[in-house]
């Protein structure tokens, strides 16, 4: 913990610190500023503690109560009456403008906890910090022994990047709504605010489209390995969107075009140039499928899908893939997107796509998601020079589906092995030459699911790397320090155990 304190620019304590004091410096992602108050005494949550809130913050208050009640066994009423003493107070009071919409100020003394932010999003991120200031057992869903003491001091915090993302590939293997919600719960703790769902690929179409019903009922009927697959009904998808929104997470839906489309081509023969539907695909090759660029029905299909997807999506982004279109010629790729980009523009949604889609001419508001492994990429640096924002997901650093080492039972290795220190060891603001920090919208950690079948598999690949990527996306570069990070990750282990997260015990960390 002494290391963490030094990294945060504070004097290292002269004597060994108490567990409460060290928790103050163990937060992931590292906050902008942490000021422990070694003489102030912490706040202990008791059976009489209330959560007091501004009316607009009731939702965040209820979220916090939902975390604390099962483990403490306390009532923890969420009330707007501030006359009660001994409280955790969430207020939308005045805080400096530089904290932005997601920043917060957290002050803890003997009398209580005060969390202030400009928006409920800021209160939500502050609540995630507060969770980490409590003993790990607070995350348990059954009653545990206290005391539930929050260390005294003050944290002032705001994010480095606006977009902090995780991606889940629900196409190669289908994950149920319950499994997706479990992942949402886990990533929210690290202040991730976007979940990109890869909803369609060669192996499966996972979202109900009423005007093309066979996409889901047939195209979604299997998955890699030949299992039963599945898809989200519109009602289930809307429920996921609102579950995520209650956790400060925007769902970013992706339909990958014009390649990665075998599930659609198998569902509707008329989408194929030769009018013959290929069989469903359950392998893990990429690059063999393409929509038929010269058929008019292709554009009717894309228009219908976009219309229905936009209708399901309150968030600002629509992701149209564009990667690995090895069976589409470059002129066809450009021709295709020349017709499709205006369809998205007409909806008012902001386009996202894998960086190859810069081969075509998306509007300048379009974001390019960089998934390469190199530090130079002309498409991306030229795009940034023209004014495109870039979302950083370099495969050799941010791909959570890469094996940790040669013995990892799950995952792939085409971008190399990626241990947690590799995942942490890069700067999104300088990684690609010619893409300055000002051109970086944020960072996203994709999890492709060719080899992953259930929540245990997701957790094993995402933890501990996802928190490492989340820190790159949230924390100021001045806090970046592997020695501090490995101490803090080690301290998260009991929390993951309490949450039931099946994490990888990386040999890089002294657990
Ligand atoms: C490349 S990255 C892909 C995916 C695979 C992934 C496996 C990208 C945009 N395309 O189709 O699932 O590698 O790591």
Short mmCIF file of C-alpha atoms and ligand atoms in Angstrom, two decimals:
data_model
loop_
_atom_site.label_atom_id
_atom_site.label_comp_id
_atom_site.label_asym_id
_atom_site.label_seq_id
_atom_site.Cartn_x
_atom_site.Cartn_y
_atom_site.Cartn_z
CA UNK A 1 0.00 0.00 0.00
CA UNK A 2 2.93 2.33 0.65
CA UNK A 3 3.74 2.07 -3.07
CA UNK A 4 0.21 3.07 -4.00
CA UNK A 5 0.34 6.07 -1.69
CA UNK A 6 3.59 7.26 -3.23
CA UNK A 7 2.16 6.90 -6.74
CA UNK A 8 -0.74 9.07 -5.79
CA UNK A 9 1.71 11.77 -4.83
CA UNK A 10 1.15 11.51 -1.10
CA UNK A 11 3.62 11.05 1.72
CA UNK A 12 4.03 7.39 2.60
CA UNK A 13 2.74 6.68 6.11
CA UNK A 14 5.53 6.42 8.69
CA UNK A 15 3.89 3.50 10.48
CA UNK A 16 2.11 0.43 9.18
CA UNK A 17 -1.36 1.42 8.06
CA UNK A 18 -4.63 -0.04 9.28
CA UNK A 19 -6.75 -2.07 6.83
CA UNK A 20 -9.07 0.93 6.48
CA UNK A 21 -6.22 3.28 5.62
CA UNK A 22 -4.81 0.94 3.02
CA UNK A 23 -8.22 0.48 1.42
CA UNK A 24 -8.22 4.20 0.74
CA UNK A 25 -5.26 3.76 -1.63
CA UNK A 26 -6.37 0.47 -3.17
CA UNK A 27 -9.18 1.74 -5.38
CA UNK A 28 -9.30 0.51 -9.00
CA UNK A 29 -9.28 2.50 -11.24
CA UNK A 30 -6.90 4.79 -9.31
CA UNK A 31 -8.66 8.08 -8.54
CA UNK A 32 -7.28 11.48 -9.55
CA UNK A 33 -6.60 12.42 -5.94
CA UNK A 34 -6.76 10.53 -2.64
CA UNK A 35 -6.18 12.25 0.68
CA UNK A 36 -6.40 9.88 3.63
CA UNK A 37 -7.16 11.51 6.98
CA UNK A 38 -5.07 9.40 9.35
CA UNK A 39 -6.39 11.06 12.46
CA UNK A 40 -10.01 11.59 11.47
CA UNK A 41 -11.41 8.15 12.26
CA UNK A 42 -13.53 6.38 9.71
CA UNK A 43 -17.29 6.11 9.36
CA UNK A 44 -18.84 2.84 10.48
CA UNK A 45 -22.12 1.75 8.93
CA UNK A 46 -24.46 0.51 11.66
CA UNK A 47 -28.03 -0.84 11.84
CA UNK A 48 -29.17 2.80 12.25
CA UNK A 49 -27.42 4.21 9.15
CA UNK A 50 -29.59 5.80 6.48
CA UNK A 51 -28.78 6.65 2.88
CA UNK A 52 -29.93 10.24 2.37
CA UNK A 53 -30.39 11.47 -1.18
CA UNK A 54 -31.61 14.27 -3.38
CA UNK A 55 -34.85 13.17 -4.98
CA UNK A 56 -33.16 12.73 -8.39
CA UNK A 57 -30.52 10.49 -6.80
CA UNK A 58 -32.96 7.92 -5.40
CA UNK A 59 -32.03 5.41 -8.11
CA UNK A 60 -28.33 5.56 -7.21
CA UNK A 61 -29.22 5.38 -3.52
CA UNK A 62 -31.27 2.26 -4.14
CA UNK A 63 -28.40 0.72 -6.10
CA UNK A 64 -26.03 1.35 -3.17
CA UNK A 65 -28.56 -0.05 -0.70
CA UNK A 66 -28.92 -3.12 -2.92
CA UNK A 67 -25.19 -3.78 -2.61
CA UNK A 68 -24.99 -3.14 1.15
CA UNK A 69 -28.17 -4.74 2.53
CA UNK A 70 -27.52 -8.46 1.91
CA UNK A 71 -24.02 -8.49 3.45
CA UNK A 72 -24.61 -6.08 6.34
CA UNK A 73 -28.11 -7.31 7.10
CA UNK A 74 -29.06 -3.67 7.88
CA UNK A 75 -32.21 -1.91 6.73
CA UNK A 76 -30.40 1.10 5.20
CA UNK A 77 -33.46 3.12 4.20
CA UNK A 78 -33.03 5.46 1.23
CA UNK A 79 -34.63 8.73 2.30
CA UNK A 80 -34.78 12.35 1.15
CA UNK A 81 -35.07 13.65 4.74
CA UNK A 82 -31.59 14.94 5.67
CA UNK A 83 -32.33 15.56 9.36
CA UNK A 84 -31.29 12.03 10.27
CA UNK A 85 -27.72 11.82 11.50
CA UNK A 86 -25.16 9.10 10.79
CA UNK A 87 -25.73 8.96 7.09
CA UNK A 88 -24.31 8.18 3.72
CA UNK A 89 -25.37 11.26 1.80
CA UNK A 90 -25.63 11.39 -2.01
CA UNK A 91 -26.14 14.87 -3.31
CA UNK A 92 -26.21 16.61 -6.66
CA UNK A 93 -24.65 19.62 -5.01
CA UNK A 94 -22.22 22.02 -6.58
CA UNK A 95 -18.86 20.51 -7.51
CA UNK A 96 -16.20 22.04 -9.76
CA UNK A 97 -16.97 21.97 -13.49
CA UNK A 98 -13.71 20.14 -14.24
CA UNK A 99 -15.19 17.02 -12.64
CA UNK A 100 -17.51 16.80 -15.66
CA UNK A 101 -20.59 14.60 -15.79
CA UNK A 102 -18.96 11.49 -14.33
CA UNK A 103 -16.67 13.00 -11.68
CA UNK A 104 -17.40 13.08 -7.95
CA UNK A 105 -16.11 14.21 -4.58
CA UNK A 106 -16.21 11.75 -1.71
CA UNK A 107 -15.60 12.91 1.83
CA UNK A 108 -15.56 10.57 4.81
CA UNK A 109 -15.29 11.44 8.48
CA UNK A 110 -16.50 9.94 11.76
CA UNK A 111 -19.97 11.42 11.27
CA UNK A 112 -20.71 10.17 7.80
CA UNK A 113 -20.01 9.80 4.12
CA UNK A 114 -20.72 12.67 1.74
CA UNK A 115 -20.75 12.00 -1.99
CA UNK A 116 -21.28 14.92 -4.35
CA UNK A 117 -21.47 15.06 -8.12
CA UNK A 118 -23.00 17.16 -10.87
CA UNK A 119 -25.06 14.27 -12.27
CA UNK A 120 -26.42 10.90 -11.20
CA UNK A 121 -23.74 9.34 -13.45
CA UNK A 122 -21.10 10.99 -11.24
CA UNK A 123 -22.83 9.73 -8.11
CA UNK A 124 -22.86 6.24 -9.60
CA UNK A 125 -19.11 6.24 -10.27
CA UNK A 126 -18.56 7.61 -6.76
CA UNK A 127 -20.63 4.76 -5.33
CA UNK A 128 -18.29 2.28 -7.05
CA UNK A 129 -15.38 3.89 -5.21
CA UNK A 130 -17.30 3.73 -1.94
CA UNK A 131 -17.86 -0.03 -2.45
CA UNK A 132 -14.12 -0.50 -2.77
CA UNK A 133 -13.47 1.46 0.42
CA UNK A 134 -15.48 -1.12 2.36
CA UNK A 135 -14.20 -4.59 3.34
CA UNK A 136 -14.42 -7.15 0.51
CA UNK A 137 -17.10 -9.14 2.37
CA UNK A 138 -19.54 -6.32 1.64
CA UNK A 139 -19.91 -7.83 -1.85
CA UNK A 140 -21.23 -11.08 -0.46
CA UNK A 141 -24.91 -11.86 -1.07
CA UNK A 142 -25.28 -13.41 2.38
CA UNK A 143 -24.97 -11.82 5.80
CA UNK A 144 -21.38 -11.28 6.93
CA UNK A 145 -19.60 -10.02 10.03
CA UNK A 146 -18.61 -6.32 10.10
CA UNK A 147 -17.45 -3.84 11.19
CA UNK A 148 -18.33 -1.90 8.03
CA UNK A 149 -15.87 0.95 8.31
CA UNK A 150 -15.10 3.40 5.51
CA UNK A 151 -11.69 5.06 5.95
CA UNK A 152 -11.63 8.79 6.66
CA UNK A 153 -10.39 11.11 3.98
CA UNK A 154 -11.28 12.66 0.70
CA UNK A 155 -11.27 11.50 -2.91
CA UNK A 156 -11.72 13.81 -5.88
CA UNK A 157 -12.04 12.00 -9.16
CA UNK A 158 -13.05 12.23 -12.80
CA UNK A 159 -12.37 10.11 -15.91
CA UNK A 160 -9.54 10.49 -18.41
CA UNK A 161 -11.68 9.21 -21.31
CA UNK A 162 -15.41 9.59 -21.94
CA UNK A 163 -15.81 6.11 -23.47
CA UNK A 164 -14.74 3.20 -21.29
CA UNK A 165 -15.95 0.02 -22.85
CA UNK A 166 -16.20 -3.72 -22.75
CA UNK A 167 -17.38 -5.85 -25.66
CA UNK A 168 -19.06 -9.22 -25.43
CA UNK A 169 -19.32 -11.48 -28.48
CA UNK A 170 -22.73 -13.11 -28.05
CA UNK A 171 -22.65 -14.40 -31.65
CA UNK A 172 -19.95 -17.12 -31.55
CA UNK A 173 -21.49 -18.45 -28.35
CA UNK A 174 -24.81 -17.17 -27.12
CA UNK A 175 -24.97 -15.77 -23.61
CA UNK A 176 -28.34 -15.58 -21.87
CA UNK A 177 -29.72 -12.25 -20.61
CA UNK A 178 -28.85 -13.39 -17.07
CA UNK A 179 -25.23 -14.03 -18.09
CA UNK A 180 -25.00 -10.62 -19.77
CA UNK A 181 -26.40 -8.97 -16.63
CA UNK A 182 -23.78 -10.72 -14.52
CA UNK A 183 -21.07 -9.25 -16.72
CA UNK A 184 -22.73 -5.81 -16.55
CA UNK A 185 -22.64 -6.02 -12.74
CA UNK A 186 -18.96 -6.93 -12.80
CA UNK A 187 -17.79 -4.25 -15.24
CA UNK A 188 -19.84 -1.47 -13.59
CA UNK A 189 -17.68 -1.82 -10.46
CA UNK A 190 -14.69 -0.61 -12.51
CA UNK A 191 -16.55 2.40 -13.96
CA UNK A 192 -16.94 0.90 -17.44
CA UNK A 193 -19.73 2.92 -19.08
CA UNK A 194 -20.30 1.20 -22.45
CA UNK A 195 -21.10 -2.42 -23.25
CA UNK A 196 -20.71 -3.21 -26.94
CA UNK A 197 -22.70 -6.32 -27.89
CA UNK A 198 -21.47 -8.12 -31.02
CA UNK A 199 -24.95 -9.29 -32.01
CA UNK A 200 -24.39 -11.02 -35.34
CA UNK A 201 -21.62 -13.00 -36.98
CA UNK A 202 -21.18 -16.05 -39.20
CA UNK A 203 -22.20 -18.41 -36.41
CA UNK A 204 -25.32 -16.69 -35.13
CA UNK A 205 -27.79 -13.82 -35.33
CA UNK A 206 -28.82 -12.89 -31.78
CA UNK A 207 -31.42 -10.13 -32.01
CA UNK A 208 -35.06 -10.40 -33.07
CA UNK A 209 -35.80 -8.42 -36.26
CA UNK A 210 -39.53 -8.51 -36.96
CA UNK A 211 -39.31 -7.73 -40.67
CA UNK A 212 -36.80 -10.58 -41.19
CA UNK A 213 -37.86 -13.10 -38.54
CA UNK A 214 -35.73 -16.04 -39.71
CA UNK A 215 -32.55 -14.12 -38.82
CA UNK A 216 -33.15 -14.93 -35.17
CA UNK A 217 -35.27 -18.09 -35.31
CA UNK A 218 -33.04 -19.88 -37.84
CA UNK A 219 -29.87 -17.76 -37.96
CA UNK A 220 -29.73 -17.77 -34.17
CA UNK A 221 -30.42 -21.47 -33.77
CA UNK A 222 -26.86 -22.64 -33.25
CA UNK A 223 -23.36 -21.49 -32.28
CA UNK A 224 -19.69 -22.52 -32.42
CA UNK A 225 -19.50 -26.25 -31.75
CA UNK A 226 -23.12 -26.84 -32.82
CA UNK A 227 -24.89 -26.10 -29.51
CA UNK A 228 -28.42 -24.68 -29.45
CA UNK A 229 -27.51 -20.96 -29.71
CA UNK A 230 -30.27 -18.48 -28.95
CA UNK A 231 -31.30 -14.87 -29.45
CA UNK A 232 -32.74 -11.91 -27.55
CA UNK A 233 -36.35 -11.00 -28.12
CA UNK A 234 -36.97 -7.28 -28.40
CA UNK A 235 -38.41 -7.28 -24.88
CA UNK A 236 -35.31 -9.05 -23.51
CA UNK A 237 -33.02 -6.63 -25.32
CA UNK A 238 -34.91 -3.59 -24.00
CA UNK A 239 -34.64 -5.07 -20.52
CA UNK A 240 -30.86 -5.42 -20.96
CA UNK A 241 -30.64 -1.81 -22.14
CA UNK A 242 -32.46 -0.55 -19.06
CA UNK A 243 -30.55 -2.86 -16.68
CA UNK A 244 -27.32 -1.45 -18.10
CA UNK A 245 -28.59 2.15 -17.97
CA UNK A 246 -29.33 1.76 -14.26
CA UNK A 247 -25.61 0.98 -13.90
CA UNK A 248 -24.36 3.94 -15.96
CA UNK A 249 -23.74 1.66 -18.95
CA UNK A 250 -24.80 2.44 -22.51
CA UNK A 251 -25.42 -0.57 -24.76
CA UNK A 252 -23.69 -0.26 -28.15
CA UNK A 253 -25.27 -2.77 -30.56
CA UNK A 254 -23.18 -4.15 -33.42
CA UNK A 255 -24.33 -5.85 -36.59
CA UNK A 256 -21.16 -6.79 -38.44
CA UNK A 257 -21.34 -5.95 -42.20
CA UNK A 258 -20.72 -6.79 -45.01
CA UNK A 259 -18.58 -9.79 -43.93
CA UNK A 260 -19.23 -11.97 -40.89
CA UNK A 261 -22.75 -12.45 -42.26
CA UNK A 262 -23.14 -16.20 -42.82
CA UNK A 263 -25.99 -16.48 -40.29
CA UNK A 264 -28.03 -13.92 -42.27
CA UNK A 265 -27.10 -15.47 -45.63
CA UNK A 266 -28.14 -18.91 -44.32
CA UNK A 267 -31.48 -17.53 -43.15
CA UNK A 268 -32.53 -15.88 -46.43
CA UNK A 269 -31.52 -17.42 -49.78
CA UNK A 270 -32.42 -14.19 -51.62
CA UNK A 271 -29.57 -12.33 -49.88
CA UNK A 272 -27.03 -14.52 -51.71
CA UNK A 273 -25.70 -13.54 -55.15
CA UNK A 274 -26.47 -17.06 -56.44
CA UNK A 275 -29.80 -17.25 -54.62
CA UNK A 276 -28.69 -20.32 -52.66
CA UNK A 277 -28.57 -20.23 -48.86
CA UNK A 278 -25.36 -21.66 -47.38
CA UNK A 279 -25.62 -23.99 -44.38
CA UNK A 280 -25.38 -22.62 -40.85
CA UNK A 281 -21.77 -22.42 -39.68
CA UNK A 282 -20.40 -23.69 -36.38
CA UNK A 283 -16.62 -23.43 -36.91
CA UNK A 284 -14.28 -20.54 -36.06
CA UNK A 285 -12.84 -19.45 -39.42
CA UNK A 286 -13.32 -15.80 -40.41
CA UNK A 287 -13.51 -13.88 -43.69
CA UNK A 288 -15.50 -16.27 -45.89
CA UNK A 289 -18.90 -14.55 -46.05
CA UNK A 290 -20.15 -11.36 -47.69
CA UNK A 291 -23.49 -9.78 -48.39
CA UNK A 292 -24.23 -9.51 -52.12
CA UNK A 293 -23.12 -5.95 -52.93
CA UNK A 294 -24.94 -5.68 -56.31
CA UNK A 295 -28.35 -6.92 -55.21
CA UNK A 296 -30.95 -4.30 -54.31
CA UNK A 297 -32.50 -6.51 -51.64
CA UNK A 298 -29.23 -6.28 -49.68
CA UNK A 299 -29.94 -2.60 -49.02
CA UNK A 300 -33.58 -3.21 -48.12
CA UNK A 301 -32.31 -5.78 -45.62
CA UNK A 302 -29.70 -3.45 -44.13
CA UNK A 303 -32.20 -0.57 -43.95
CA UNK A 304 -34.76 -2.73 -42.12
CA UNK A 305 -32.20 -4.01 -39.65
CA UNK A 306 -30.91 -0.49 -38.94
CA UNK A 307 -34.45 0.83 -38.47
CA UNK A 308 -35.39 -1.85 -35.96
CA UNK A 309 -32.06 -1.70 -34.14
CA UNK A 310 -32.23 2.08 -33.77
CA UNK A 311 -35.71 1.72 -32.38
CA UNK A 312 -34.29 -0.55 -29.65
CA UNK A 313 -31.35 1.70 -28.89
CA UNK A 314 -31.64 4.85 -26.76
CA UNK A 315 -27.82 5.22 -26.72
CA UNK A 316 -25.99 7.40 -29.25
CA UNK A 317 -23.98 4.68 -31.08
CA UNK A 318 -24.60 2.11 -33.76
CA UNK A 319 -21.70 -0.23 -34.63
CA UNK A 320 -21.66 -1.67 -38.16
CA UNK A 321 -18.54 -3.84 -37.99
CA UNK A 322 -16.67 -3.65 -41.28
CA UNK A 323 -13.80 -5.92 -40.20
CA UNK A 324 -12.15 -8.77 -42.04
CA UNK A 325 -14.26 -8.43 -45.18
CA UNK A 326 -11.88 -10.77 -47.01
CA UNK A 327 -14.59 -11.99 -49.38
CA UNK A 328 -15.61 -8.49 -50.42
CA UNK A 329 -13.36 -6.63 -52.89
CA UNK A 330 -12.23 -3.15 -51.82
CA UNK A 331 -14.34 -1.41 -54.51
CA UNK A 332 -17.38 -3.45 -53.38
CA UNK A 333 -16.66 -2.63 -49.73
CA UNK A 334 -16.66 1.09 -50.58
CA UNK A 335 -19.77 0.77 -52.75
CA UNK A 336 -21.59 -1.03 -49.94
CA UNK A 337 -20.78 1.47 -47.23
CA UNK A 338 -21.42 4.45 -49.54
CA UNK A 339 -25.03 3.32 -49.51
CA UNK A 340 -25.19 2.27 -45.88
CA UNK A 341 -23.54 5.23 -44.11
CA UNK A 342 -26.34 7.66 -45.10
CA UNK A 343 -28.91 5.22 -43.66
CA UNK A 344 -27.24 5.56 -40.27
CA UNK A 345 -26.75 9.32 -40.60
CA UNK A 346 -30.48 9.68 -41.27
CA UNK A 347 -31.22 8.10 -37.87
CA UNK A 348 -29.06 10.62 -35.99
CA UNK A 349 -26.97 7.83 -34.44
CA UNK A 350 -23.20 8.11 -34.33
CA UNK A 351 -21.42 5.43 -36.33
CA UNK A 352 -18.86 3.09 -34.85
CA UNK A 353 -16.95 0.53 -36.87
CA UNK A 354 -13.78 -1.54 -36.82
CA UNK A 355 -10.94 0.58 -38.18
CA UNK A 356 -10.95 -1.02 -41.67
CA UNK A 357 -14.18 0.79 -42.40
CA UNK A 358 -12.10 3.93 -42.90
CA UNK A 359 -11.34 2.40 -46.34
CA UNK A 360 -14.80 3.73 -47.21
CA UNK A 361 -15.80 7.32 -46.41
CA UNK A 362 -17.80 7.48 -43.21
CA UNK A 363 -18.94 10.90 -41.99
CA UNK A 364 -16.33 12.64 -39.81
CA UNK A 365 -18.45 12.03 -36.73
CA UNK A 366 -17.85 8.27 -37.20
CA UNK A 367 -15.60 6.56 -34.65
CA UNK A 368 -12.97 4.02 -35.73
CA UNK A 369 -12.25 1.15 -33.35
CA UNK A 370 -8.58 0.23 -33.68
CA UNK A 371 -7.97 -3.50 -33.20
CA UNK A 372 -4.55 -3.84 -34.82
CA UNK A 373 -1.41 -4.96 -33.05
CA UNK A 374 1.02 -2.37 -34.40
CA UNK A 375 1.90 1.17 -33.33
CA UNK A 376 1.51 2.53 -36.83
CA UNK A 377 -1.58 2.32 -38.99
CA UNK A 378 -2.09 4.72 -41.89
CA UNK A 379 -5.85 4.27 -42.12
CA UNK A 380 -6.21 5.18 -38.47
CA UNK A 381 -3.68 8.03 -38.28
CA UNK A 382 -4.97 9.54 -41.53
CA UNK A 383 -8.50 9.18 -40.20
CA UNK A 384 -7.54 10.93 -36.97
CA UNK A 385 -5.90 13.71 -38.98
CA UNK A 386 -9.17 14.21 -40.86
CA UNK A 387 -11.04 14.47 -37.56
CA UNK A 388 -12.28 10.97 -36.76
CA UNK A 389 -12.21 9.88 -33.15
CA UNK A 390 -10.55 6.56 -32.37
CA UNK A 391 -11.60 3.91 -29.88
CA UNK A 392 -8.54 1.99 -28.73
CA UNK A 393 -8.75 -1.82 -28.63
CA UNK A 394 -5.31 -3.01 -29.78
CA UNK A 395 -5.60 -6.80 -29.93
CA UNK A 396 -2.19 -7.45 -28.37
CA UNK A 397 -3.18 -5.44 -25.26
CA UNK A 398 -6.94 -5.10 -24.93
CA UNK A 399 -8.30 -8.40 -26.32
CA UNK A 400 -9.58 -10.32 -23.34
CA UNK A 401 -9.90 -13.48 -25.44
CA UNK A 402 -6.13 -13.82 -25.89
CA UNK A 403 -4.60 -16.57 -23.75
CA UNK A 404 -2.58 -15.39 -20.74
CA UNK A 405 0.16 -17.89 -21.57
CA UNK A 406 0.66 -21.20 -23.36
CA UNK A 407 -1.14 -23.09 -20.59
CA UNK A 408 -4.37 -21.07 -20.60
CA UNK A 409 -7.14 -23.59 -21.32
CA UNK A 410 -9.44 -21.04 -23.01
CA UNK A 411 -8.92 -18.34 -25.60
CA UNK A 412 -6.95 -17.76 -28.79
CA UNK A 413 -3.37 -16.62 -29.35
CA UNK A 414 -3.20 -14.99 -32.79
CA UNK A 415 -2.25 -11.62 -31.25
CA UNK A 416 0.15 -13.24 -28.77
CA UNK A 417 -0.15 -14.20 -25.12
CA UNK A 418 -1.35 -11.35 -22.93
CA UNK A 419 -0.65 -11.50 -19.22
CA UNK A 420 -2.21 -8.89 -16.97
CA UNK A 421 0.96 -6.76 -16.95
CA UNK A 422 0.95 -6.72 -20.79
CA UNK A 423 -2.71 -5.67 -20.78
CA UNK A 424 -1.79 -2.80 -18.42
CA UNK A 425 1.47 -1.79 -20.10
CA UNK A 426 0.44 0.72 -22.79
CA UNK A 427 -0.79 4.26 -23.04
CA UNK A 428 -3.98 4.74 -25.08
CA UNK A 429 -3.05 8.38 -25.63
CA UNK A 430 0.24 7.55 -27.39
CA UNK A 431 -0.14 3.96 -28.61
CA UNK A 432 -0.71 4.69 -32.30
CA UNK A 433 1.64 7.13 -34.01
CA UNK A 434 -0.31 10.11 -35.30
CA UNK A 435 -3.27 9.49 -33.00
CA UNK A 436 -2.88 12.01 -30.19
CA UNK A 437 -4.80 11.73 -26.93
CA UNK A 438 -7.20 14.42 -28.17
CA UNK A 439 -8.27 12.06 -30.99
CA UNK A 440 -8.90 9.16 -28.61
CA UNK A 441 -12.53 8.76 -27.59
CA UNK A 442 -11.68 5.99 -25.18
CA UNK A 443 -10.65 2.40 -24.62
CA UNK A 444 -12.58 -0.83 -25.06
CA UNK A 445 -11.73 -4.39 -24.05
CA UNK A 446 -13.34 -6.86 -26.48
CA UNK A 447 -14.10 -10.42 -25.44
CA UNK A 448 -14.58 -12.71 -28.44
CA UNK A 449 -16.28 -15.98 -27.60
CA UNK A 450 -15.07 -18.66 -30.02
CA UNK A 451 -13.85 -20.65 -26.99
CA UNK A 452 -16.10 -19.26 -24.25
CA UNK A 453 -19.42 -20.81 -23.26
CA UNK A 454 -20.55 -19.49 -19.89
CA UNK A 455 -20.03 -16.88 -17.17
CA UNK A 456 -17.16 -18.81 -15.57
CA UNK A 457 -15.30 -18.62 -18.88
CA UNK A 458 -16.04 -14.90 -19.29
CA UNK A 459 -14.81 -14.20 -15.77
CA UNK A 460 -11.63 -16.23 -16.15
CA UNK A 461 -10.62 -14.25 -19.25
CA UNK A 462 -11.80 -10.83 -18.03
CA UNK A 463 -10.33 -10.91 -14.52
CA UNK A 464 -7.81 -9.54 -13.71
CA UNK A 465 -7.30 -7.95 -17.17
CA UNK A 466 -10.56 -6.02 -17.45
CA UNK A 467 -9.85 -3.92 -14.31
CA UNK A 468 -6.38 -3.19 -15.74
CA UNK A 469 -7.89 -1.88 -19.00
CA UNK A 470 -10.56 0.00 -17.06
CA UNK A 471 -7.80 1.84 -15.21
CA UNK A 472 -6.14 2.85 -18.50
CA UNK A 473 -9.49 4.29 -19.57
CA UNK A 474 -10.36 6.11 -16.33
CA UNK A 475 -7.22 7.09 -14.42
CA UNK A 476 -4.83 9.92 -15.20
CA UNK A 477 -1.59 8.65 -16.75
CA UNK A 478 0.29 10.19 -13.80
CA UNK A 479 -1.09 7.39 -11.58
CA UNK A 480 0.03 4.63 -13.94
CA UNK A 481 2.28 2.23 -12.07
CA UNK A 482 2.45 -1.54 -12.38
CA UNK A 483 3.86 -2.12 -8.89
CA UNK A 484 0.94 -0.24 -7.40
CA UNK A 485 -1.50 -1.99 -9.73
CA UNK A 486 -0.33 -5.47 -8.85
CA UNK A 487 -0.74 -4.69 -5.14
CA UNK A 488 -4.22 -3.34 -5.73
CA UNK A 489 -5.24 -6.29 -7.94
CA UNK A 490 -4.05 -8.69 -5.24
CA UNK A 491 -6.27 -6.83 -2.78
CA UNK A 492 -9.26 -7.34 -5.11
CA UNK A 493 -9.09 -11.15 -4.86
CA UNK A 494 -11.26 -11.43 -1.73
CA UNK A 495 -13.77 -9.08 -3.37
CA UNK A 496 -13.97 -11.31 -6.46
CA UNK A 497 -14.35 -14.33 -4.20
CA UNK A 498 -17.22 -12.61 -2.38
CA UNK A 499 -18.80 -11.74 -5.75
CA UNK A 500 -18.34 -15.27 -7.11
CA UNK A 501 -15.98 -14.10 -9.88
CA UNK A 502 -13.90 -17.01 -11.19
CA UNK A 503 -10.68 -15.09 -11.92
CA UNK A 504 -7.30 -16.14 -13.32
CA UNK A 505 -4.66 -16.35 -10.57
CA UNK A 506 -1.99 -14.71 -12.65
CA UNK A 507 1.57 -15.59 -11.57
CA UNK A 508 2.39 -11.88 -12.08
CA UNK A 509 0.52 -11.06 -8.88
CA UNK A 510 1.20 -12.08 -5.25
CA UNK A 511 -2.35 -13.05 -4.42
C1 LIG B 1 -10.62 -10.92 -34.99
S1 LIG B 1 -11.01 -8.26 -34.18
C2 LIG B 1 -11.95 -10.60 -35.23
C3 LIG B 1 -13.00 -11.46 -34.70
C4 LIG B 1 -12.46 -12.64 -33.97
C5 LIG B 1 -11.29 -12.21 -33.14
C6 LIG B 1 -10.73 -13.29 -32.27
C7 LIG B 1 -12.05 -8.26 -35.21
C8 LIG B 1 -12.61 -6.97 -35.51
N1 LIG B 1 -12.35 -9.43 -35.78
O1 LIG B 1 -13.86 -11.87 -35.74
O2 LIG B 1 -13.46 -13.17 -33.16
O3 LIG B 1 -10.27 -11.75 -33.99
O4 LIG B 1 -9.74 -12.82 -31.43
#
